[in-house]
Coordinates of C-alpha atoms in Angstrom, one line a residue:
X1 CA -2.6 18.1 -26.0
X2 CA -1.5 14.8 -24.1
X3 CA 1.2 15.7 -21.3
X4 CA 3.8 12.8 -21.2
X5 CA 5.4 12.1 -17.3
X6 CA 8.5 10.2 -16.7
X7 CA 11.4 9.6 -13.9
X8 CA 13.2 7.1 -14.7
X9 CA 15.4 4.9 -12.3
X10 CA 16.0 2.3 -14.0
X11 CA 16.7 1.8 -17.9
X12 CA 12.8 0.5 -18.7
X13 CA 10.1 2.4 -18.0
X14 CA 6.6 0.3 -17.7
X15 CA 3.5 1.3 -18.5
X16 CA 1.7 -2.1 -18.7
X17 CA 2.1 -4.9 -16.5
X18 CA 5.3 -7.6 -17.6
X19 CA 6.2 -11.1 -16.5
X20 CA 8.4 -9.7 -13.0
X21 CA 5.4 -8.8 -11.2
X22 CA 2.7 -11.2 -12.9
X23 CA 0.6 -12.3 -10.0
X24 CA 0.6 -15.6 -11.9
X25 CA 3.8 -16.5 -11.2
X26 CA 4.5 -19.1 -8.3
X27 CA 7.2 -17.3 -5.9
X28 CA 4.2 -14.4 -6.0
X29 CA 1.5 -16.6 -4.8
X30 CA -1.3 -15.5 -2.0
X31 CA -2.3 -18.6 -1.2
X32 CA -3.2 -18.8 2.1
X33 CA -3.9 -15.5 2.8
X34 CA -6.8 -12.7 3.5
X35 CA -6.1 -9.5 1.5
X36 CA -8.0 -6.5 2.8
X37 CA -8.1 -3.9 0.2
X38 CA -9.7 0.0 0.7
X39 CA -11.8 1.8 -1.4
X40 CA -11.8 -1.8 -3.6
X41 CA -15.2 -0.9 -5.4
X42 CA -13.9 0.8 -8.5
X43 CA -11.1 1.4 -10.1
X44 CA -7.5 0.8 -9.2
X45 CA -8.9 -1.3 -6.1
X46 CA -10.7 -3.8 -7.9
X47 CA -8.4 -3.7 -10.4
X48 CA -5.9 -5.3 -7.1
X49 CA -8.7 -7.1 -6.6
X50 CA -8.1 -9.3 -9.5
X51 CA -4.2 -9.3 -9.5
X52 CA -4.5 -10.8 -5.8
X53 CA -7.4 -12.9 -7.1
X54 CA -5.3 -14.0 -10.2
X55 CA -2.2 -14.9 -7.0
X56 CA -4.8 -17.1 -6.0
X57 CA -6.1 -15.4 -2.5
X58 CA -7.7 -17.2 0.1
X59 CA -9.9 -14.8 1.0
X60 CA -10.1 -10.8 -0.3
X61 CA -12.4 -7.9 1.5
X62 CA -13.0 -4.9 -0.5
X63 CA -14.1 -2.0 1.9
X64 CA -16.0 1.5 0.7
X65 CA -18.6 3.8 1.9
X66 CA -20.8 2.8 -1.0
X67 CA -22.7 -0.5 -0.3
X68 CA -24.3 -1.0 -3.6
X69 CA -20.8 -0.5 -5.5
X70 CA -19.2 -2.9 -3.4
X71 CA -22.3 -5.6 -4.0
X72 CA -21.5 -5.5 -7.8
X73 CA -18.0 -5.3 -7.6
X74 CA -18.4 -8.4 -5.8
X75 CA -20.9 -10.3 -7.8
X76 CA -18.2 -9.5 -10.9
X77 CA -15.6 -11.1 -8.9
X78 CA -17.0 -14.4 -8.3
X79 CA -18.6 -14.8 -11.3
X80 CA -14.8 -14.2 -13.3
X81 CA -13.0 -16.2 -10.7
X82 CA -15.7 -18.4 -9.8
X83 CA -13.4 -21.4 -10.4
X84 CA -10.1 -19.8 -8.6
X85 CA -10.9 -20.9 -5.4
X86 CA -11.1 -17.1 -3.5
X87 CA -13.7 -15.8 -1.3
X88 CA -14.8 -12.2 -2.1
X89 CA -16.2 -9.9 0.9
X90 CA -17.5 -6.7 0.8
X91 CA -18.2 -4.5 4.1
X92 CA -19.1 -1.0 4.2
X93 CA -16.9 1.0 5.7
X94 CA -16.1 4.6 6.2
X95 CA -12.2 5.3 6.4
X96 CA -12.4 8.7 7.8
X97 CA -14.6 7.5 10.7
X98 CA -13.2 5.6 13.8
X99 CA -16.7 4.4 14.7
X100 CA -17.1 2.6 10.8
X101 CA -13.4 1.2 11.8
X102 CA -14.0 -0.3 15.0
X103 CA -16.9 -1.7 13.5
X104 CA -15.1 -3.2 10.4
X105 CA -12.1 -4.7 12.8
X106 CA -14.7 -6.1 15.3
X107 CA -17.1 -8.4 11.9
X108 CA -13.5 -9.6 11.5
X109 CA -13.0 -10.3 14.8
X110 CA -16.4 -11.9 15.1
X111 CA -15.9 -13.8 12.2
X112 CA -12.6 -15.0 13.4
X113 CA -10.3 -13.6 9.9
X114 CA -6.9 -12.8 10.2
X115 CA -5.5 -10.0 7.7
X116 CA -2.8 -10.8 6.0
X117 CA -1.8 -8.1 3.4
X118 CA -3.7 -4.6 3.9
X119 CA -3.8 -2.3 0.7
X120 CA -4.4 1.3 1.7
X121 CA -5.6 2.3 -1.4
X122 CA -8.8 4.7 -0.6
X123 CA -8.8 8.8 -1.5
X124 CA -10.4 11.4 -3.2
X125 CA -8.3 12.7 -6.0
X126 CA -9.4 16.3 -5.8
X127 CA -7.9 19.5 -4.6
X128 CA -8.7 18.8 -1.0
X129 CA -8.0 16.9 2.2
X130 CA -7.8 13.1 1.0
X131 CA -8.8 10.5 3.6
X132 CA -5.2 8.8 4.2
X133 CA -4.8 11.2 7.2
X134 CA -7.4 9.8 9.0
X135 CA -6.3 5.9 8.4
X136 CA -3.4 6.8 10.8
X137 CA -6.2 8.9 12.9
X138 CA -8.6 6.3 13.5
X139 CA -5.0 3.8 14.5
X140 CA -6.2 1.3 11.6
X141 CA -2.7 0.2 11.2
X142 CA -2.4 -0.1 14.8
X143 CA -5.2 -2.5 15.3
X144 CA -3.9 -4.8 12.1
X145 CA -0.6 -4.9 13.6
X146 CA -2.3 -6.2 17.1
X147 CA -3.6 -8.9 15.2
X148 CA -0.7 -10.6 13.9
X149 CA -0.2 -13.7 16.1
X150 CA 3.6 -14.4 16.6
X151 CA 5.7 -15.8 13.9
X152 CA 3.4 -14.6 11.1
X153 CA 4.1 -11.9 8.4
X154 CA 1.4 -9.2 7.4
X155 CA 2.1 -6.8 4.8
X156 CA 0.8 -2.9 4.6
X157 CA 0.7 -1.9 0.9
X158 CA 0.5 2.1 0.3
X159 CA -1.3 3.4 -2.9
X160 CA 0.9 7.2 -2.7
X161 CA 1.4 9.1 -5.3
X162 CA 4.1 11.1 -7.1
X163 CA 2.8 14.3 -5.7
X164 CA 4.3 13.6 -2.4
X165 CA 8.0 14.7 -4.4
X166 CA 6.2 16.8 -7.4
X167 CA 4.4 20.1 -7.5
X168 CA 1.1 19.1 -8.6
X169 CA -0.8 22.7 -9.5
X170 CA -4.1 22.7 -7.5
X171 CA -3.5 20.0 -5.6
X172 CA -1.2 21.4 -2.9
X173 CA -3.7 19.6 0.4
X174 CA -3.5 15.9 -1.9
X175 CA 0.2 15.7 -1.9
X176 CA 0.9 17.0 1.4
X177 CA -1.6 14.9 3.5
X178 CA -0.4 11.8 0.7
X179 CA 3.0 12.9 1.6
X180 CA 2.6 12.9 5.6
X181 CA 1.1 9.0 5.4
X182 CA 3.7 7.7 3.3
X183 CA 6.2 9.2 5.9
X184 CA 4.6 7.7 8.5
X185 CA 4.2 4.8 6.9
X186 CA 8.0 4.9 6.3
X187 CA 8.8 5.5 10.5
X188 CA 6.5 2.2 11.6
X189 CA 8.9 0.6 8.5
X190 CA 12.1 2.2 10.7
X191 CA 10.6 0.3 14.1
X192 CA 9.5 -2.9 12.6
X193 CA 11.2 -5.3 10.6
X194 CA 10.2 -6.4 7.3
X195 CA 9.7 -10.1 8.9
X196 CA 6.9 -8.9 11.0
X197 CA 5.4 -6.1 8.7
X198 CA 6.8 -5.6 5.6
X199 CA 5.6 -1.6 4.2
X200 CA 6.4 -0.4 0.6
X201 CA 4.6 2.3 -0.9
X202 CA 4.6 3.5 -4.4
X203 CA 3.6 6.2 -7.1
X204 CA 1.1 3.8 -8.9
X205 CA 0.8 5.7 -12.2
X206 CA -1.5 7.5 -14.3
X207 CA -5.0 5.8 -14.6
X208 CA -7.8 7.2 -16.2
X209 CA -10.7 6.2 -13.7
X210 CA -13.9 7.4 -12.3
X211 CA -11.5 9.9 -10.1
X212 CA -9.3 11.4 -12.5
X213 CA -12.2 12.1 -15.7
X214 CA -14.1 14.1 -13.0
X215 CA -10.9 16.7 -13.5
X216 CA -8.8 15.3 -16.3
X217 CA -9.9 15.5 -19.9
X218 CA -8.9 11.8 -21.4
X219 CA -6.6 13.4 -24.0
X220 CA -4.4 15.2 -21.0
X221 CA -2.2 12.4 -20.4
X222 CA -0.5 9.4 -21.6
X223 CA -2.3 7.7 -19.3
X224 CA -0.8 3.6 -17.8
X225 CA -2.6 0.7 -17.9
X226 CA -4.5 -0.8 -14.6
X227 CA -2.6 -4.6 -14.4
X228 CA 0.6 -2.4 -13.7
X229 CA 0.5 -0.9 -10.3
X230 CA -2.5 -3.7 -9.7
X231 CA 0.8 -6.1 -10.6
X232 CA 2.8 -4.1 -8.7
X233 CA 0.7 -4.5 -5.7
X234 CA 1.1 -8.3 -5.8
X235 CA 4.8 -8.5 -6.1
X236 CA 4.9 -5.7 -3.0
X237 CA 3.1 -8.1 -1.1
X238 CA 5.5 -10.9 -1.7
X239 CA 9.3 -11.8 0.5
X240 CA 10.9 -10.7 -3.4
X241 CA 9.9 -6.9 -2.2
X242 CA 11.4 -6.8 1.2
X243 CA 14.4 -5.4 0.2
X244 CA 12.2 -2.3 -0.5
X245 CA 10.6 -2.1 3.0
X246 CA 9.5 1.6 4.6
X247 CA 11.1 2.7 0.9
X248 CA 9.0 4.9 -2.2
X249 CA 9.1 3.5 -5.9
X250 CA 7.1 3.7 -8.8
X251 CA 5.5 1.1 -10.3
X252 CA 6.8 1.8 -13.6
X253 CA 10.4 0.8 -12.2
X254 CA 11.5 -2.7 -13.9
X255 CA 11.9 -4.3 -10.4
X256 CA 14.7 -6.6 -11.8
X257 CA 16.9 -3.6 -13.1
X258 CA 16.0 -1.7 -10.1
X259 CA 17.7 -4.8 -7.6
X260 CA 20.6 -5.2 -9.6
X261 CA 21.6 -1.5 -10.2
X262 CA 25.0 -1.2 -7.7
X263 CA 24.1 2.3 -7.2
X264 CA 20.7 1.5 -6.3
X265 CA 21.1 -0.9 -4.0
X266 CA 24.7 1.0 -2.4
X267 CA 22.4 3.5 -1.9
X268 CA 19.9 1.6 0.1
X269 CA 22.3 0.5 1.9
X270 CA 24.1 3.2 3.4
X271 CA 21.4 6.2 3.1
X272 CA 18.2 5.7 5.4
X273 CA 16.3 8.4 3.4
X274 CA 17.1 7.2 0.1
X275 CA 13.3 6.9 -1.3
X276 CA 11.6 7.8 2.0
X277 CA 10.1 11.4 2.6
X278 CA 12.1 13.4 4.4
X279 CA 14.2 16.9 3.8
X280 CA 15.8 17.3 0.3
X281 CA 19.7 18.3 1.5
X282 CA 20.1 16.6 4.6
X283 CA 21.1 13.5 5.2
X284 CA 18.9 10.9 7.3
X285 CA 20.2 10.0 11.3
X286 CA 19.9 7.0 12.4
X287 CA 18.3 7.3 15.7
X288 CA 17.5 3.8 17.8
X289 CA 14.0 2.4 16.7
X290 CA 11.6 3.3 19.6
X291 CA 10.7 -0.1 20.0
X292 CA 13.9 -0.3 21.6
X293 CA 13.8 2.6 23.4
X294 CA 10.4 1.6 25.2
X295 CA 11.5 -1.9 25.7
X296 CA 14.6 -0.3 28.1
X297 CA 11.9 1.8 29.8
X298 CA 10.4 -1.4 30.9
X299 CA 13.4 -3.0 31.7
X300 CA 14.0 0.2 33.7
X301 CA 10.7 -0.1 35.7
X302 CA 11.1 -3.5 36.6
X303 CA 14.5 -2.6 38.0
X304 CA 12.8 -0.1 40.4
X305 CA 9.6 -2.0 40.8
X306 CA 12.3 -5.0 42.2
X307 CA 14.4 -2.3 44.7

């Protein structure tokens, strides 16, 4: 039996990638810029891989724990976009582990590279403790965000998952810690402006790869194709989505339909937890952006250091 899935916000529902978010078109382009891309070995990360590849990408760095899956995903890179212009990277690195971190931030420092776009897109899809809680352990975001010299834009790109809003049946630790980085994801969103970091997770679909047909029988869903939330990831990474920043979609939204809708973007507007994780029932306060809050305290200081 094939289970069929849908929540649909706007009137077309995609399942395949379409000409909005085609990493071909010109207001989407990379160009320029260094796309750092987790767990990029297999699956839905090389899969972004391409799509920024295909944006034409200066430079893209697939990370992963295994070495020798990285090596070929690489050599498969350059020899399908050996004419494209992009330089493909591969180091290994171990999310959960600050050590493997430092070490992965310090060959870029070495090797003087300046992230541009990050795409957290590492996990295990299994009924246990996924990685994403130790990205904001090990203060990966923090040392990206340290990096970005003044006047320049980076973009954080978070592979979630609709089990952060839907009962998934075994998979109660997945959704929860997937759930807890996406909010977290959404407060740095609340502190920063989309000009400095733009943030925008999203549900990315079903996709039959190496993860899921460890636990899903092919026949269990209706399963979407890879160039969507791959796509998806593109246009995220682009000034079109920054009216989605700190904010959850899915990728099977029609991002055209979803910016016109009134109600959508009324909405948006005027509720600060419309699409972010929070508590169903309550409505969002807006409470001043600690970034403010800590630049008083050092006005405040200075004041006493003075007297």
């Amino acid at each position: 039996m094939t289970v069929s899935y849908k929540l649909k916000l706007t009137p077309t529902y995609h399942r395949d990638t379409y000409p909005s978010i085609s990493p071909t078109k010109p207001s989407l382009t990379q160009t320029g810029k260094t796309i750092l891309i987790t767990g990029g070995g297999d699956g839905i990360g090389l899969e972004i891989a391409r799509s920024f590849a295909k944006a034409r990408a200066s430079r893209i760095i697939i990370v992963g724990r295994r070495a020798g899956l990285l090596d070929e995903a690489v050599g498969g890179l350059r020899d399908e976009f050996q004419s494209g212009g992009t330089e493909f990277m591969a180091h290994q690195t171990d999310i959960g582990s600050d050590t493997s971190i430092s070490s992965l931030w310090e060959f870029l420092h070495t090797q003087n590279i300046l992230v541009h776009v990050i795409v957290f897109n590492a996990t295990h899809l299994a009924p246990h403790l996924p990685d994403t809680l130790s990205i904001a352990k090990n203060e990966l975001m923090d040392a990206f965000n340290a990096l970005r010299p003044a006047g320049t834009q980076l973009f954080i790109i978070n592979i979630s998952t609709l089990a952060i809003h839907t009962t998934v049946p075994t998979m109660a630790s997945y959704g929860v810690s997937k759930a807890a980085f996406t909010g977290l994801l959404g407060r740095i969103a609340h502190d920063r402006p989309a000009e400095d970091v733009q943030i925008i997770s999203f549900h990315p679909g079903a996709l039959y790869s190496e993860g899921a047909s460890r636990i899903l029988d092919k026949d269990t869903l209706d399963w979407d194709e890879f160039a969507l939330p791959a796509d998806f990831s593109v246009w995220a990474a682009s000034p079109e989505a920054a009216w989605l920043h700190g904010r959850f979609v899915w990728a099977h939204w029609d991002v055209d339909e979803l910016k016109s809708d009134p109600e959508v973007l009324k909405r948006l507007e005027e509720e600060k937890g419309y699409l972010t994780v929070g508590v169903q029932g309550l409505t969002a306060a807006t409470i001043e952006p600690m970034s403010d809050v800590k630049k008083k305290y050092v006005e405040l200081d200075t004041m006493c250091d003075v007297e």
